[in-house]
Coordinates of C-alpha atoms in Angstrom, one line a residue:
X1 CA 20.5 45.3 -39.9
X2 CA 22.3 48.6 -38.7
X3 CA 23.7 49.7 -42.1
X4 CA 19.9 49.1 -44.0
X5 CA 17.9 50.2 -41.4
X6 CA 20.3 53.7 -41.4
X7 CA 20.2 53.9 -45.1
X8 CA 16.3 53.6 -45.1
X9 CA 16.4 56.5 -42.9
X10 CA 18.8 58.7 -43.9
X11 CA 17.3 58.4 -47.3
X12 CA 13.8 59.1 -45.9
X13 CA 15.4 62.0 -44.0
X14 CA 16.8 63.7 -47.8
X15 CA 13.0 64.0 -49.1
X16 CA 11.5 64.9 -45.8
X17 CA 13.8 67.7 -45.1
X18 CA 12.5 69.3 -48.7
X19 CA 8.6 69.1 -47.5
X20 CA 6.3 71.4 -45.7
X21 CA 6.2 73.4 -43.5
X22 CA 9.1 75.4 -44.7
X23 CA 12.3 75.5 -42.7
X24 CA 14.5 78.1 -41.5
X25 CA 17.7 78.3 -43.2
X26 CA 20.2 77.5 -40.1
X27 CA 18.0 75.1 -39.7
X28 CA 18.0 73.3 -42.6
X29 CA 22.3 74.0 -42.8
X30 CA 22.5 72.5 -39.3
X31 CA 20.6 69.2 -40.2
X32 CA 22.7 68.7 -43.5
X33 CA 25.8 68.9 -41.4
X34 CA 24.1 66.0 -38.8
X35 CA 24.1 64.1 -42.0
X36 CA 26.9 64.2 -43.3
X37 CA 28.5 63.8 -40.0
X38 CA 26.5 60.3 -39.9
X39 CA 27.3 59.2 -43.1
X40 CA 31.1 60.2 -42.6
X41 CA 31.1 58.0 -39.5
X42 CA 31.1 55.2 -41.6
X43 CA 34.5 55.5 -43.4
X44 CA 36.1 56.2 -39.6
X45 CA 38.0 53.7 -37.1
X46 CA 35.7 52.0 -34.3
X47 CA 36.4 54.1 -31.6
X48 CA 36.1 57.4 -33.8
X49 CA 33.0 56.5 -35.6
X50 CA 31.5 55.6 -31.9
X51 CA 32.6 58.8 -30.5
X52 CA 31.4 60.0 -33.9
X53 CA 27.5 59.0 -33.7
X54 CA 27.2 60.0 -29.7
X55 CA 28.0 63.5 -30.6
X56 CA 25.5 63.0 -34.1
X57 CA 22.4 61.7 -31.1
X58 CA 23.5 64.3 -28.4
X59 CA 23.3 67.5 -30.8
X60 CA 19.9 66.0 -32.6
X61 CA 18.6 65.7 -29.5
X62 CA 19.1 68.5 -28.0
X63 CA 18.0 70.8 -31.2
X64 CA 14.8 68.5 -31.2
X65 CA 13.7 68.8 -27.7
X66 CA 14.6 72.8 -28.1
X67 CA 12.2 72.9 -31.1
X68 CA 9.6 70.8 -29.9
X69 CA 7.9 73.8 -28.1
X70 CA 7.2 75.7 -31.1
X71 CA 5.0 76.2 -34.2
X72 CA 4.5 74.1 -36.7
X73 CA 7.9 74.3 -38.4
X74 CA 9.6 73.9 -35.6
X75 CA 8.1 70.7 -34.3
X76 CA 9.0 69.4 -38.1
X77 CA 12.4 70.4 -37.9
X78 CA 12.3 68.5 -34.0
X79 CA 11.1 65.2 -36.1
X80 CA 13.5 65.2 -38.1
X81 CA 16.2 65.9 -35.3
X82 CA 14.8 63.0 -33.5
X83 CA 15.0 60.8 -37.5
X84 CA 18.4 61.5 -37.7
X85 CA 19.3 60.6 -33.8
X86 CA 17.5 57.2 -35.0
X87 CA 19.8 56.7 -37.9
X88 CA 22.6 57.4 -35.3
X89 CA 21.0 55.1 -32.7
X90 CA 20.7 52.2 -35.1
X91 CA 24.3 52.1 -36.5
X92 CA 24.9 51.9 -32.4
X93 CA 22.9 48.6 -32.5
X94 CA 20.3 50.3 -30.1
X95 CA 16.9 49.2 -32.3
X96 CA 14.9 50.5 -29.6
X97 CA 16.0 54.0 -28.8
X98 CA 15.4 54.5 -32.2
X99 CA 12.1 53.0 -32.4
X100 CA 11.2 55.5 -29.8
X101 CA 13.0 58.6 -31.1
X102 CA 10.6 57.7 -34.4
X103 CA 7.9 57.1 -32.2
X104 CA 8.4 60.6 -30.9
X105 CA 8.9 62.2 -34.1
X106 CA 5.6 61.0 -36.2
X107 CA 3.7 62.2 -33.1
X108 CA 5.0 65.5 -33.8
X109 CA 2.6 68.4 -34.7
X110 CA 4.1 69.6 -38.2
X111 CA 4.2 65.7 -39.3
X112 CA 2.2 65.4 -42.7
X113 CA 0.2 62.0 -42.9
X114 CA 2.3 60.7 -45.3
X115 CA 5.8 61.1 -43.8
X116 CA 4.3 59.8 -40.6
X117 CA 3.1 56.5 -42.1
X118 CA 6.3 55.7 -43.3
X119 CA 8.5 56.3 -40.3
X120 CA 5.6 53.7 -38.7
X121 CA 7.0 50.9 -41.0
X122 CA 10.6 52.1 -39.9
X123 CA 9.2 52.0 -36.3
X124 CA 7.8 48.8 -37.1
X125 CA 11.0 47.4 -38.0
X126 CA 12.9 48.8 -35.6
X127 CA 10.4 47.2 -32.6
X128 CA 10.8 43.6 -34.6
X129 CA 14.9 44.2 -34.6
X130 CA 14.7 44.6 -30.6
X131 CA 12.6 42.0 -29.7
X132 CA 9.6 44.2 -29.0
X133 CA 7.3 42.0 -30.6
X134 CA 3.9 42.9 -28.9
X135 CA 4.6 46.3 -30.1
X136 CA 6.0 45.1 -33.5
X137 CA 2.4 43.6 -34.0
X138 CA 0.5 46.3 -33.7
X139 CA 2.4 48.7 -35.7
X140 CA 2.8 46.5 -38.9
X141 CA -0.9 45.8 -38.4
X142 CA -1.7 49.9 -38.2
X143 CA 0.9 50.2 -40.8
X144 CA -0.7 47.9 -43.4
X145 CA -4.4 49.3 -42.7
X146 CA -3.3 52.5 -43.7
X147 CA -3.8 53.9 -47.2
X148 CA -0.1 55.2 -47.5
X149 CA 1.0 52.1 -47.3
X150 CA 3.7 51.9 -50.2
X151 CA 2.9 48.7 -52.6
X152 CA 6.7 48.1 -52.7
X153 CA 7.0 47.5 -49.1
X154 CA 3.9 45.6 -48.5
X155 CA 4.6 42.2 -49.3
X156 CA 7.8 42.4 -47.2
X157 CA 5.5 43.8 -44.1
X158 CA 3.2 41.1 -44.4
X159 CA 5.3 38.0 -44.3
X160 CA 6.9 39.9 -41.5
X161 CA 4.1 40.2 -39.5
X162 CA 2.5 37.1 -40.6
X163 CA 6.2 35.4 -38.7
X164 CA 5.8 37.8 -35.8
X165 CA 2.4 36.3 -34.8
X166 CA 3.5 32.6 -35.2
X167 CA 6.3 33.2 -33.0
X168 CA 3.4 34.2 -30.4
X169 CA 1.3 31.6 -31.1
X170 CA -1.2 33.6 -32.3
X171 CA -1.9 30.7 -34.8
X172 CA -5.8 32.0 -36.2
X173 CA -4.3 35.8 -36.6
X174 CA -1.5 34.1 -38.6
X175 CA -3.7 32.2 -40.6
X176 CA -5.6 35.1 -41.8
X177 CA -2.0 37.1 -42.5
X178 CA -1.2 34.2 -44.1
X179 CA -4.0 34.1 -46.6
X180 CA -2.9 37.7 -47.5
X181 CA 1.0 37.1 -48.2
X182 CA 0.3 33.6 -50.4
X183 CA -2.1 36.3 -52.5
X184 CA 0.5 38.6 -52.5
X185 CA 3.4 35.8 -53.3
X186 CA 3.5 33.5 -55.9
X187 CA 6.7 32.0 -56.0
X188 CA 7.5 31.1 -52.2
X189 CA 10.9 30.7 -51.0
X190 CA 12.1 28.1 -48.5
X191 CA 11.6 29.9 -45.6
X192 CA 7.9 31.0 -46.7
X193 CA 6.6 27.6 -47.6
X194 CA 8.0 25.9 -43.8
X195 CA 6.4 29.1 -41.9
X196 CA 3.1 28.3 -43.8
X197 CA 2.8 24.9 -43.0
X198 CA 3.8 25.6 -39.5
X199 CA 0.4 28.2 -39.2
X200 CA -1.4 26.0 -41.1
X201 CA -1.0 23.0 -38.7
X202 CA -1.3 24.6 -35.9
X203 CA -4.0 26.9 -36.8
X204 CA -6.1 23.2 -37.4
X205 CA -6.3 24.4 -41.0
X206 CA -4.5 20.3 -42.1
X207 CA -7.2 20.3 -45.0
X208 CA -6.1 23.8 -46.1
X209 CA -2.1 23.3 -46.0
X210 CA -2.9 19.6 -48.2
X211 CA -4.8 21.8 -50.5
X212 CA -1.5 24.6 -50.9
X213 CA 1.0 21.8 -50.8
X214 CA -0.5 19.9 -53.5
X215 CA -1.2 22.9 -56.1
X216 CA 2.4 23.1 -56.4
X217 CA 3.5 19.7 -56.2
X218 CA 5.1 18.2 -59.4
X219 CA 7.8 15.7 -60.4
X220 CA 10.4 18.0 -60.1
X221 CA 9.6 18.7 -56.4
X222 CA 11.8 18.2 -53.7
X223 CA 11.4 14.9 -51.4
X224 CA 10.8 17.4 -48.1
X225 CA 7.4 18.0 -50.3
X226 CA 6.1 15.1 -51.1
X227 CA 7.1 13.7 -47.6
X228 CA 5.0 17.0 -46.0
X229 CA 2.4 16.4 -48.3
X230 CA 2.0 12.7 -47.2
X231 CA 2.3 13.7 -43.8
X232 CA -0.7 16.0 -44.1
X233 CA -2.9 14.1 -45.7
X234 CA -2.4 11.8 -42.9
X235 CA -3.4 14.4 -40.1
X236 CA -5.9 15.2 -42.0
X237 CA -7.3 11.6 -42.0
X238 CA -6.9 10.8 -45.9
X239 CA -5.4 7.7 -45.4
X240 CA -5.8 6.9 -48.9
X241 CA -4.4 9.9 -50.6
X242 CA -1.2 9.6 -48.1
X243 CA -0.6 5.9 -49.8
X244 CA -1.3 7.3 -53.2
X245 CA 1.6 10.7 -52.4
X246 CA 3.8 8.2 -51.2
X247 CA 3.3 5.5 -54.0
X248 CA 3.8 8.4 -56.9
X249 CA 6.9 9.7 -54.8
X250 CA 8.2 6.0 -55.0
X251 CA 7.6 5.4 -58.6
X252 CA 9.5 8.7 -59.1
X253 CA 12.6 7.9 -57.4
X254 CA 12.1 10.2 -54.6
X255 CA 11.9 7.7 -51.9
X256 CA 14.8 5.0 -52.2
X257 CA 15.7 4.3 -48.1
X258 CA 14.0 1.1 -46.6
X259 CA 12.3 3.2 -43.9
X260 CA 10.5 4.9 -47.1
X261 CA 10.0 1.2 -48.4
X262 CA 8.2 0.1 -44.8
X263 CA 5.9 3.4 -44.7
X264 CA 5.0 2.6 -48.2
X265 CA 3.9 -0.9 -47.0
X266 CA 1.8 0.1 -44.3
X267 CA 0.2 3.1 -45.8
X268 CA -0.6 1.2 -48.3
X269 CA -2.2 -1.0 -46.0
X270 CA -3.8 1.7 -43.9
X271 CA -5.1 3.5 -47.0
X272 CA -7.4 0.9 -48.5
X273 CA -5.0 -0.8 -50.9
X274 CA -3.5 -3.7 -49.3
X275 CA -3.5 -5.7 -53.2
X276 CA -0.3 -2.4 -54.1
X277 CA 1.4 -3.1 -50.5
X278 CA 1.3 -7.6 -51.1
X279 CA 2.6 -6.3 -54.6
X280 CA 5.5 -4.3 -53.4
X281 CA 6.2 -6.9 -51.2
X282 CA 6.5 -10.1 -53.7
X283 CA 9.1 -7.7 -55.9
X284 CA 11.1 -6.9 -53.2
X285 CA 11.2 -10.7 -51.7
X286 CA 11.5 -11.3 -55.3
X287 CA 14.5 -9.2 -56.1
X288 CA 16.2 -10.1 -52.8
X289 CA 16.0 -6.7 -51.3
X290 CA 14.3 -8.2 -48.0
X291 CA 14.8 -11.5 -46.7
X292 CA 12.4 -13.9 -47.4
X293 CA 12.0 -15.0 -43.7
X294 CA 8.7 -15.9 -40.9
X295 CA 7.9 -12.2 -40.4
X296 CA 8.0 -10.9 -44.1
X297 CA 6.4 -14.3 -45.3
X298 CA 3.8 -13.5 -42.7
X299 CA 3.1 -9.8 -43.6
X300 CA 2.5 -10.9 -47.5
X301 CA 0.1 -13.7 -46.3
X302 CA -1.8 -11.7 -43.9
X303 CA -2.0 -8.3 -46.5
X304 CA -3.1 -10.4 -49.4
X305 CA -5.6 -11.9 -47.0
X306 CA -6.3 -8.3 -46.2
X307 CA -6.9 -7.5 -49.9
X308 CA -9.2 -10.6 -50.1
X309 CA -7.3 -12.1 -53.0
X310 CA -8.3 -15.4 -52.9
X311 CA -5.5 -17.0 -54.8
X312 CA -2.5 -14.8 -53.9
X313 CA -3.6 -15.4 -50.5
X314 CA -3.9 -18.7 -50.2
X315 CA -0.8 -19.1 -51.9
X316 CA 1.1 -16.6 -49.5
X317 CA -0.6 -18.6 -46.9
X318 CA 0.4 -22.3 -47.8
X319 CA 4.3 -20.1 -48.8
X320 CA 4.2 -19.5 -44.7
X321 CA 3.3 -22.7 -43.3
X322 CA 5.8 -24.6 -45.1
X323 CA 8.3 -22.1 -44.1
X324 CA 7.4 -22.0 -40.6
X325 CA 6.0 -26.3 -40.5
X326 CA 3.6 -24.6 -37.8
X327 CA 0.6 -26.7 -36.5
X328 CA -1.4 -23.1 -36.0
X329 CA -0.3 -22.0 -39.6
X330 CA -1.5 -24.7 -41.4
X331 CA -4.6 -24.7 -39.3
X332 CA -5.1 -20.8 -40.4
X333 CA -4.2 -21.6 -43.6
X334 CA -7.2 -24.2 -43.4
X335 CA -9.1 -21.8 -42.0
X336 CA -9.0 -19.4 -44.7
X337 CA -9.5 -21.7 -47.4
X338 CA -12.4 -23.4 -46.0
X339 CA -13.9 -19.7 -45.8
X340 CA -13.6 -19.1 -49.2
X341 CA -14.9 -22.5 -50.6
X342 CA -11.6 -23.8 -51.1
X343 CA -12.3 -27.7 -49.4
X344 CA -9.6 -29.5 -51.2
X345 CA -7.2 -27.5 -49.8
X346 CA -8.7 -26.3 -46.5
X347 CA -8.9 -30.8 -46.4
X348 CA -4.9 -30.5 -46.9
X349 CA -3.9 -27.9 -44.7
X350 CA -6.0 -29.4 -41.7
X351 CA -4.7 -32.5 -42.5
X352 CA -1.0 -31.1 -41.8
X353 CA -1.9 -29.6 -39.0
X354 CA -3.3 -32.5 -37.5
X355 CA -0.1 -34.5 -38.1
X356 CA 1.4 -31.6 -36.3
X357 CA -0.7 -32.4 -33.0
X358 CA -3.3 -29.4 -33.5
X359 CA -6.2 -31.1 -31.9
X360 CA -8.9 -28.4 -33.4
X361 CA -7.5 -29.3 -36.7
X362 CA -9.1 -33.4 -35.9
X363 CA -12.2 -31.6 -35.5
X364 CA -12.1 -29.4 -38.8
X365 CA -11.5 -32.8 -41.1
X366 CA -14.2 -35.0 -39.4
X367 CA -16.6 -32.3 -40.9
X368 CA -15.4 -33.1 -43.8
X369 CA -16.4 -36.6 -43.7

């Protein structure tokens, strides 16, 4: 941060010193020799380049503060006193004198627009760097608002002030900043895409963030995106279109842990498409990649039941009952297959209960008869 904030300035400070209002000579000889005083601090020992940039900030500011008085030239030749005591203040790691040494010199009478524009991005910067967020804000906001805002530089400002107002919670603001750096932004890295689904969240914008994720999302996306993607669908109450991410993530090979095979069960089942979650479960009971005991013998019976497949279900249910010789399975299993028509064996099921000792299963065959 020290060494790029001191190059921005000192190279800012080379094509300022040039523009109007003309300087004096001595002027203009003394302020070259401030410069290369700063830049030959860099090539000295520790304790040398310290002592080095105190006596670069003590002679700036005194010259600046003996200028500031006078005419026009003279208060430009005080801003740019008080630019180069920044540049000096920032290789000291003090971000905040030199926000307010540019502060002081962009107020300066002699100041074109221009050159006062850009040392408020530097400012900006500088306020960010020290923590001054508040103050951070509101310059990168005046800075961007302005019409001498440099294209180069934009983008950069943007995301950074988009990131300043999340970290305050200022989640609607960031929202709207946001809008404005995906425009500027194709391509986002890492960093950008978390930070937008962050404001997006908790701006209440879940709809929105589904919508972003989505555009991009492809078969060679990450795992982190189609979990994200998933995730928001499912705050944003698609239920449906969480089981269908997480089904296409599946059949891709992004998902492969058993957690990711027990979401994809019950989001299937949450979703609307309970006949995709019995399915899944059959292969994996199938293949031996769950244990074909009570509970998972249970889920199948009760999702296919949930699907309404008559068959499947009834099969899943009559798989159960002899697994689990359970007077209240059979009975249910009677149940359901007297519901949909099925007498023969609703007749059988009650029957087995019966022999069991389930006493409402005596009552289910005498209606039979």
């Amino acid at each position: 941060m020290k060494r790029s904030f001191a190059v921005l300035l000192i190279s800012a400070w080379s094509c300022a010193v040039l523009a109007s209002p003309a300087l004096q000579g001595g002027v203009i000889a003394d302020l070259n020799e401030l410069q290369s005083q700063l830049q030959e601090s860099q090539s000295h020992a520790s304790s040398a380049q310290q002592e080095a940039l105190v006596q670069v900030v003590e002679r700036a500011t005194f010259q600046a503060e003996r200028l500031a008085p006078g005419n026009q030239a003279d208060q430009w030749a005080s801003a740019l006193y008080q630019q180069l005591a920044a540049s000096a203040l920032v290789r000291q790691d003090k971000p905040a004198e030199a926000a307010d040494r540019l502060e002081i010199a962009r107020g300066m009478n002699g100041v074109d627009s221009p050159q006062a524009v850009r040392w408020l991005r530097e400012e900006a910067g500088l306020r960010r760097a020290a923590g001054q967020q508040e103050q951070a804000i509101a310059l990168f906001t005046e800075w961007l608002g302005s019409e001498q805002a440099s294209d180069p530089d934009v983008d950069k400002a943007i995301w950074q002030l988009t990131r300043l107002l999340a970290e305050q919670e200022r989640w609607d603001e960031a929202a709207d900043w946001l809008e404005r750096a995906l425009e500027q932004t194709p391509q986002l890295n890492e960093a950008q895409q978390r930070l937008a689904l962050v404001i997006y969240r908790q701006a209440g914008q879940g709809e929105q963030a589904l919508a972003w994720l989505l555009d991009g999302l492809n078969a060679d996306s990450e795992t982190a995106e189609w979990r994200q993607a998933a995730g928001l669908a499912q705050q944003a109450g698609q239920a449906g279109m969480a089981a269908g991410l997480w089904e296409m993530a599946w059949q891709l090979g992004k998902l492969d842990q058993p957690d990711d095979f027990w979401l994809l069960i019950q989001l299937h089942r949450a979703g609307g498409t309970p006949a995709r979650a019995a399915e899944h479960l059959e292969q994996a009971l199938s293949a031996g990649d769950i244990v074909r005991d009570e509970s998972h013998l249970r889920l199948l019976a009760t999702t296919w039941q949930q699907a309404k497949h008559v068959e499947n279900a009834l099969s899943a249910w009559h798989s159960l009952a002899l697994h689990t010789q359970s007077a209240e399975d059979w009975s249910r299993y009677g149940q359901l297959a007297y519901t949909w028509g099925e007498n023969e064996q609703a007749k059988q099921a009650f029957a087995r209960a019966a022999d069991l000792g389930n006493e409402q299963a005596q009552a289910w065959l005498a209606s039979f008869n």
